[in-house]
Coordinates of C-alpha atoms in Angstrom, one line a residue:
M1 CA 76.5 94.2 98.3
A2 CA 78.1 90.8 97.7
S3 CA 81.8 90.2 97.9
T4 CA 83.9 90.8 94.8
A5 CA 87.4 89.8 93.7
T6 CA 88.9 92.9 95.4
W7 CA 86.4 93.5 98.2
F8 CA 84.9 91.3 100.9
E9 CA 81.9 91.9 103.1
T10 CA 82.8 90.0 106.2
V11 CA 85.8 89.2 108.4
A12 CA 85.0 85.6 107.8
E13 CA 85.6 86.1 104.1
A14 CA 88.9 87.8 104.8
Q15 CA 89.9 84.7 106.8
R16 CA 88.8 82.4 104.0
R17 CA 90.9 84.3 101.4
A18 CA 93.9 84.4 103.8
R19 CA 93.7 80.7 104.1
K20 CA 93.5 80.3 100.4
R21 CA 96.5 82.6 99.8
L22 CA 98.9 81.8 102.6
P23 CA 101.2 78.7 102.8
P24 CA 99.7 76.3 105.4
S25 CA 102.4 76.9 107.9
V26 CA 101.9 80.7 107.8
Y27 CA 98.2 80.4 108.1
G28 CA 98.5 77.8 110.9
A29 CA 100.7 80.1 112.9
L30 CA 98.0 82.8 112.7
L31 CA 95.2 80.5 113.8
A32 CA 96.8 78.5 116.6
G33 CA 96.1 78.9 120.3
T34 CA 97.5 77.5 123.5
E35 CA 96.9 73.9 124.5
Q36 CA 93.4 72.8 123.5
G37 CA 92.4 76.3 122.2
I38 CA 89.6 76.6 124.9
T39 CA 90.3 80.2 125.6
M40 CA 90.9 81.2 122.0
T41 CA 87.5 79.6 121.1
D42 CA 85.8 81.3 124.0
N43 CA 87.1 84.7 123.1
S44 CA 84.8 84.8 120.0
R45 CA 82.1 82.4 121.0
A46 CA 81.3 84.3 124.2
F47 CA 80.0 87.3 122.1
D48 CA 77.3 85.0 120.7
E49 CA 75.8 84.7 124.2
L50 CA 75.2 88.4 124.4
G51 CA 72.0 89.7 122.7
F52 CA 70.7 93.1 121.8
R53 CA 67.5 94.9 122.8
P54 CA 66.6 96.9 119.7
Q55 CA 64.7 100.2 119.9
V56 CA 62.4 101.5 117.2
G57 CA 61.1 105.0 116.5
D58 CA 63.2 108.2 116.8
Q59 CA 66.4 106.5 115.6
P60 CA 69.2 109.0 115.1
S61 CA 69.7 110.0 111.4
E62 CA 73.5 110.2 112.1
R63 CA 75.7 108.1 114.3
D64 CA 79.1 109.2 115.7
Q65 CA 81.7 106.5 116.2
A66 CA 84.6 108.8 117.2
T67 CA 86.4 108.4 120.5
T68 CA 89.7 109.2 122.2
V69 CA 92.2 106.5 123.3
L70 CA 95.5 107.4 125.1
G71 CA 95.1 111.0 124.0
Q72 CA 94.5 110.2 120.3
H73 CA 91.3 111.1 118.6
I74 CA 90.2 108.2 116.4
S75 CA 87.2 108.0 114.0
L76 CA 86.0 104.5 115.1
P77 CA 86.5 102.5 118.3
V78 CA 88.7 99.9 116.7
L79 CA 92.5 99.9 117.0
L80 CA 95.1 97.5 115.5
S81 CA 96.6 95.4 118.2
P82 CA 100.3 94.8 118.2
T83 CA 101.2 91.4 116.7
G84 CA 104.6 89.8 116.1
V85 CA 106.5 89.3 112.8
Q86 CA 103.9 89.8 110.1
A87 CA 105.1 87.5 107.4
V88 CA 101.7 87.4 105.8
H89 CA 102.5 90.3 103.4
P90 CA 105.8 91.9 102.2
E91 CA 104.8 95.3 103.5
A92 CA 103.8 93.9 106.8
E93 CA 103.3 96.5 109.6
V94 CA 103.8 99.4 107.3
A95 CA 100.8 98.4 105.1
A96 CA 98.7 97.8 108.2
A97 CA 99.8 101.2 109.6
R98 CA 98.8 103.0 106.4
A99 CA 95.4 101.2 106.4
A100 CA 94.8 102.3 110.0
A101 CA 95.8 105.9 109.1
A102 CA 93.4 105.9 106.1
A103 CA 90.6 104.7 108.5
G104 CA 91.5 107.3 111.0
T105 CA 92.6 105.0 113.8
A106 CA 95.7 104.0 115.7
M107 CA 98.3 101.3 115.0
G108 CA 99.9 99.1 117.7
L109 CA 103.4 98.1 116.7
S110 CA 104.9 95.1 118.4
S111 CA 108.6 95.3 119.6
F112 CA 108.7 91.8 118.0
G113 CA 107.4 93.2 114.7
S114 CA 109.3 92.9 111.4
R115 CA 109.4 96.6 110.6
A116 CA 111.2 99.4 112.3
I117 CA 109.3 101.8 114.6
E118 CA 110.6 104.8 112.5
D119 CA 109.0 103.4 109.3
V120 CA 105.7 102.6 111.0
V121 CA 105.4 106.0 112.6
Q122 CA 106.0 107.6 109.2
A123 CA 103.2 105.5 107.8
N124 CA 100.8 106.3 110.7
P125 CA 101.7 109.1 113.2
Q126 CA 99.1 107.6 115.6
T127 CA 101.4 104.6 116.4
F128 CA 101.5 103.0 119.9
F129 CA 104.7 101.1 120.6
Q130 CA 104.4 97.8 122.4
T131 CA 107.1 96.2 124.5
Y132 CA 107.6 93.2 126.7
W133 CA 109.8 93.2 129.8
V134 CA 112.9 92.0 128.1
G135 CA 116.5 92.6 129.3
D136 CA 117.7 94.8 132.1
R137 CA 116.3 98.3 132.8
D138 CA 119.0 99.9 130.7
R139 CA 118.1 97.9 127.6
I140 CA 114.4 98.5 128.1
A141 CA 115.1 102.2 128.6
R142 CA 117.0 102.4 125.3
R143 CA 114.2 100.6 123.5
V144 CA 111.4 102.9 124.7
E145 CA 113.6 106.0 124.2
R146 CA 114.0 105.0 120.6
A147 CA 110.3 104.7 120.2
K148 CA 109.8 108.1 121.8
A149 CA 112.3 109.7 119.5
A150 CA 110.6 108.1 116.5
G151 CA 107.3 109.8 117.5
A152 CA 105.3 106.9 119.1
K153 CA 102.3 108.4 120.8
A154 CA 101.9 105.8 123.6
L155 CA 103.6 102.8 125.2
I156 CA 101.9 99.5 125.7
V157 CA 103.5 96.9 128.0
T158 CA 102.3 93.4 127.4
L159 CA 102.0 91.0 130.4
D160 CA 99.6 88.3 129.2
W161 CA 101.9 85.6 127.9
V162 CA 103.5 82.7 129.8
F163 CA 106.5 80.7 128.7
D164 CA 104.6 77.5 128.1
S165 CA 106.4 74.8 126.0
R166 CA 102.9 73.8 124.8
R167 CA 101.7 77.3 123.7
D168 CA 100.5 77.8 120.2
W169 CA 98.9 74.4 120.2
G170 CA 98.4 73.4 116.6
S171 CA 101.0 75.8 115.3
P172 CA 103.4 74.5 112.8
P173 CA 107.2 74.7 113.3
I174 CA 108.6 78.1 112.3
P175 CA 112.2 78.4 111.2
E176 CA 114.5 80.8 113.1
R177 CA 116.1 82.0 109.8
L178 CA 115.1 81.6 106.2
D179 CA 118.4 80.0 105.2
L180 CA 118.8 77.5 102.3
K181 CA 117.9 74.6 104.6
A182 CA 114.6 76.3 105.7
M183 CA 113.8 77.4 102.2
A184 CA 114.2 73.8 100.9
R185 CA 112.0 72.5 103.7
F186 CA 109.2 75.0 103.0
A187 CA 109.5 75.1 99.2
P188 CA 106.6 72.7 98.6
E189 CA 104.3 75.0 100.5
G190 CA 105.5 78.0 98.4
V191 CA 104.7 76.0 95.2
R192 CA 101.2 75.4 96.5
R193 CA 100.7 79.1 97.1
P194 CA 102.4 80.8 94.1
R195 CA 100.6 84.2 94.6
Y196 CA 102.1 84.5 98.1
M197 CA 105.6 83.8 96.8
L198 CA 105.2 86.1 93.8
G199 CA 104.2 88.9 96.1
W200 CA 107.5 88.6 98.0
L201 CA 109.5 88.4 94.8
R202 CA 107.9 91.6 93.5
H203 CA 109.2 93.3 96.6
R204 CA 112.6 91.7 96.1
H205 CA 113.0 90.1 99.4
L206 CA 111.9 87.1 101.4
P207 CA 109.9 87.0 104.7
D208 CA 112.1 88.5 107.3
L209 CA 112.1 86.8 110.7
T210 CA 114.3 89.4 112.4
V211 CA 112.9 92.0 114.9
P212 CA 114.6 95.4 114.3
N213 CA 113.0 97.1 117.3
M214 CA 114.8 94.8 119.7
A215 CA 118.2 95.8 118.6
D216 CA 120.4 98.4 120.4
P217 CA 122.1 101.1 118.3
G218 CA 124.8 99.5 116.2
E219 CA 123.6 95.9 116.8
D220 CA 122.3 93.6 114.1
P221 CA 118.6 92.9 114.6
P222 CA 118.0 89.6 116.5
T223 CA 115.8 86.9 115.1
F224 CA 112.4 86.5 116.7
F225 CA 113.5 83.4 118.6
Q226 CA 116.7 85.1 119.8
A227 CA 114.6 87.9 121.3
Y228 CA 112.1 85.4 122.7
G229 CA 115.0 83.6 124.4
E230 CA 116.2 86.8 126.0
W231 CA 112.7 87.4 127.2
M232 CA 112.5 83.9 128.8
Q233 CA 115.7 84.6 130.6
T234 CA 114.5 88.0 132.0
P235 CA 112.9 87.8 135.5
P236 CA 109.3 89.0 135.2
P237 CA 108.5 92.6 136.2
T238 CA 107.1 93.6 139.5
W239 CA 104.5 96.4 139.7
E240 CA 107.2 98.6 140.9
D241 CA 109.2 97.8 137.7
L242 CA 106.1 98.8 135.7
R243 CA 105.8 102.1 137.7
W244 CA 109.4 102.8 136.8
L245 CA 108.7 102.1 133.1
R246 CA 105.7 104.3 133.2
E247 CA 107.7 107.2 134.7
R248 CA 110.6 106.6 132.3
W249 CA 108.3 106.7 129.3
G250 CA 106.6 109.9 130.6
G251 CA 103.6 109.7 128.2
P252 CA 100.4 107.8 127.7
F253 CA 100.9 104.3 129.1
M254 CA 98.8 101.1 128.7
V255 CA 99.1 97.8 130.6
K256 CA 97.9 94.9 128.3
G257 CA 96.8 91.6 129.6
V258 CA 94.5 92.5 132.6
T259 CA 91.8 90.0 133.4
R260 CA 91.4 90.4 137.2
P261 CA 89.9 93.5 139.0
T262 CA 92.8 93.3 141.5
D263 CA 95.3 93.7 138.7
A264 CA 93.3 96.5 137.2
R265 CA 93.5 98.3 140.5
K266 CA 97.3 97.9 140.6
A267 CA 97.5 99.4 137.1
V268 CA 95.6 102.4 138.3
D269 CA 97.9 102.6 141.4
I270 CA 101.1 102.8 139.2
G271 CA 99.6 105.6 137.2
A272 CA 98.7 103.7 133.9
D273 CA 96.4 105.6 131.6
A274 CA 94.7 102.6 130.1
I275 CA 94.4 98.8 130.4
S276 CA 93.7 96.2 127.8
V277 CA 91.5 93.4 129.0
S278 CA 93.2 90.6 127.1
N279 CA 94.4 87.0 127.2
H280 CA 96.8 87.4 124.3
G281 CA 94.3 86.1 121.8
G282 CA 94.0 82.7 123.6
N283 CA 97.8 82.3 123.7
N284 CA 98.1 82.6 127.5
L285 CA 96.7 80.2 130.1
D286 CA 94.3 77.9 128.3
G287 CA 91.0 77.6 130.1
A288 CA 90.8 81.3 131.1
P289 CA 87.5 82.9 130.2
G290 CA 87.1 85.0 127.0
S291 CA 88.0 88.6 127.4
I292 CA 84.4 89.8 127.1
R293 CA 83.4 87.7 130.1
V294 CA 85.7 89.5 132.5
L295 CA 85.2 93.0 131.1
P296 CA 82.2 93.9 133.4
S297 CA 84.0 93.2 136.6
I298 CA 87.0 95.2 135.6
V299 CA 84.8 98.1 134.5
D300 CA 83.0 98.0 137.8
E301 CA 86.3 98.2 139.6
V302 CA 88.2 100.9 137.7
G303 CA 86.1 102.1 134.8
D304 CA 85.7 105.6 136.2
E305 CA 89.5 105.9 136.8
I306 CA 91.2 104.6 133.7
E307 CA 90.5 103.8 130.0
V308 CA 89.5 100.2 129.6
L309 CA 89.9 98.5 126.2
L310 CA 88.9 95.0 125.1
D311 CA 91.2 92.8 123.1
G312 CA 90.2 89.3 122.0
G313 CA 87.6 87.7 119.8
V314 CA 86.1 90.7 118.0
R315 CA 85.0 89.5 114.5
R316 CA 82.1 91.9 113.8
G317 CA 81.2 95.5 114.4
L318 CA 78.4 94.1 116.6
D319 CA 81.1 92.6 118.9
A320 CA 82.7 96.0 119.3
V321 CA 79.3 97.5 120.2
K322 CA 78.7 94.8 122.8
A323 CA 82.1 95.5 124.4
I324 CA 81.5 99.3 124.5
A325 CA 78.0 98.8 126.0
L326 CA 79.7 96.9 128.8
G327 CA 82.1 99.8 129.5
A328 CA 85.0 99.4 127.1
R329 CA 86.4 102.6 125.5
A330 CA 87.3 100.8 122.3
V331 CA 88.4 97.4 121.1
M332 CA 91.6 96.1 119.6
I333 CA 91.8 93.5 116.8
G334 CA 94.6 91.1 115.9
R335 CA 93.8 88.1 113.7
P336 CA 91.1 90.0 111.6
Y337 CA 93.4 92.6 110.3
L338 CA 96.2 90.0 109.6
W339 CA 93.7 88.1 107.6
G340 CA 92.8 91.3 105.7
L341 CA 96.5 92.0 105.2
A342 CA 97.1 88.5 103.8
A343 CA 94.1 88.7 101.6
N344 CA 94.8 92.0 99.9
G345 CA 97.6 94.0 101.6
Q346 CA 96.8 97.5 102.8
A347 CA 93.5 97.5 101.0
G348 CA 92.5 94.3 102.8
V349 CA 93.1 95.9 106.2
E350 CA 91.1 98.9 105.2
N351 CA 88.4 96.5 104.1
V352 CA 88.3 94.8 107.5
L353 CA 88.0 98.2 109.2
D354 CA 85.3 99.3 106.9
V355 CA 83.4 96.1 107.6
L356 CA 83.6 96.7 111.3
R357 CA 82.7 100.4 110.9
S358 CA 79.6 99.4 109.0
G359 CA 78.6 96.9 111.6
I360 CA 79.0 99.4 114.4
D361 CA 76.9 101.9 112.6
E362 CA 74.1 99.4 112.0
A363 CA 74.1 98.3 115.7
L364 CA 74.0 102.0 116.9
F365 CA 71.0 102.5 114.5
G366 CA 69.2 99.4 115.7
L367 CA 69.7 100.4 119.3
G368 CA 68.6 104.0 118.7
R369 CA 71.9 105.3 119.9
A370 CA 73.5 108.4 118.3
S371 CA 77.0 107.8 119.7
L372 CA 79.2 105.4 121.5
A373 CA 78.8 107.3 124.7
D374 CA 75.0 106.6 124.6
L375 CA 75.6 102.8 124.8
E376 CA 74.9 101.1 128.1
P377 CA 74.6 97.6 129.6
G378 CA 70.8 97.8 129.3
D379 CA 71.2 97.6 125.5
L380 CA 72.2 94.0 125.9
T381 CA 70.7 90.7 127.2
M382 CA 73.1 88.6 129.2
P383 CA 72.8 85.1 130.6
S384 CA 73.0 85.1 134.4
D385 CA 76.1 82.8 134.3
F386 CA 77.8 84.7 131.5
T387 CA 80.9 85.7 133.6
L388 CA 81.5 82.3 135.1
G389 CA 83.9 81.0 132.5
P390 CA 84.3 79.3 129.1
R391 CA 81.6 76.8 128.0
P392 CA 82.5 73.2 127.2
Y393 CA 82.3 73.8 123.4
P394 CA 82.5 70.6 121.4
A395 CA 85.1 72.2 119.1
A396 CA 87.5 72.9 122.0
Q397 CA 89.6 69.8 121.3
T398 CA 90.2 71.2 117.8
P399 CA 90.5 75.0 117.9
R400 CA 88.2 76.4 115.3
P401 CA 87.2 79.9 116.2
R402 CA 83.9 81.2 115.0
T403 CA 84.3 82.6 111.5
A404 CA 80.9 83.2 110.2

């Protein structure tokens, strides 16, 4: 079935429509990566180096994609990764959460998101709240207690981001507030993308750059950059700090940003229930290998003791199957669902998840596997040097992730 005006058949088409609809600055902020974009590019390109070994005859007539992550049963092995202020659509995280609920999967809400945890949990009870180590222990405790009271099912602590003044290479300047000066500056972009602006006007508000989940009771929500500044002034956590946070939370707990087996072992030692193999979508240390390259070594180290998820570079259902064959419980996506959200709101996110679900089903059929649990490394072909690091892609000087 070919793409139509209200439906697209690939994530690449969602990205194309997002680019057409969004003001250049908003789209550029989604696409940018750190420094030269080497890691961001490798996140997706590395999947192309893995091949399949199809099996014919006796293929299962039905394939099961269901799995369990952090105690939550989900209908497909794809979760929405927490991402910051989602100014691509007026309903932002609430629309994404509804889409995830409709697809039968979980929503990750960033503490730097633009919608309150209470609203997102109402839209999708299977919401995981994400936090950074920002402020002292008392402030962190209040933040996670609010998430617990709202009904968040799990806590994600994100560690894979450095305070690099050159991060988000290629990203346009983003205003701290949409005051009159900022609106005048970005007005020409709005004129070029009238459908984007009309969408906000229909919802009777402008893009909100505040982060309500970072406010204490009675406080006005800080702006994204105010919260970011507090984060930069907070000493980074020790593993004992993370143990304290896990105990204070008292529920399912994920450490996001693990790329070394030694760190995976420490996550197990503090009692974490899951880890996300992630480099923050290529927005951490540029030159680090794509997430899929380091997955096998982490699964070898702790795969029998903790849930291992893969976050970074997934653009097709086939990519998800490759990650699961190498030992991941499920995958998390960021840019793809934001492109869907920009292209067509909640329906666009559902569309992206449907595309991935279809790709997973097709791969299971081609491999002769009835369920995710049947996948194994032998279903793939892998170059002998696959885990050694990113390749010197010609496109690395101008970050252009694979989109087709």
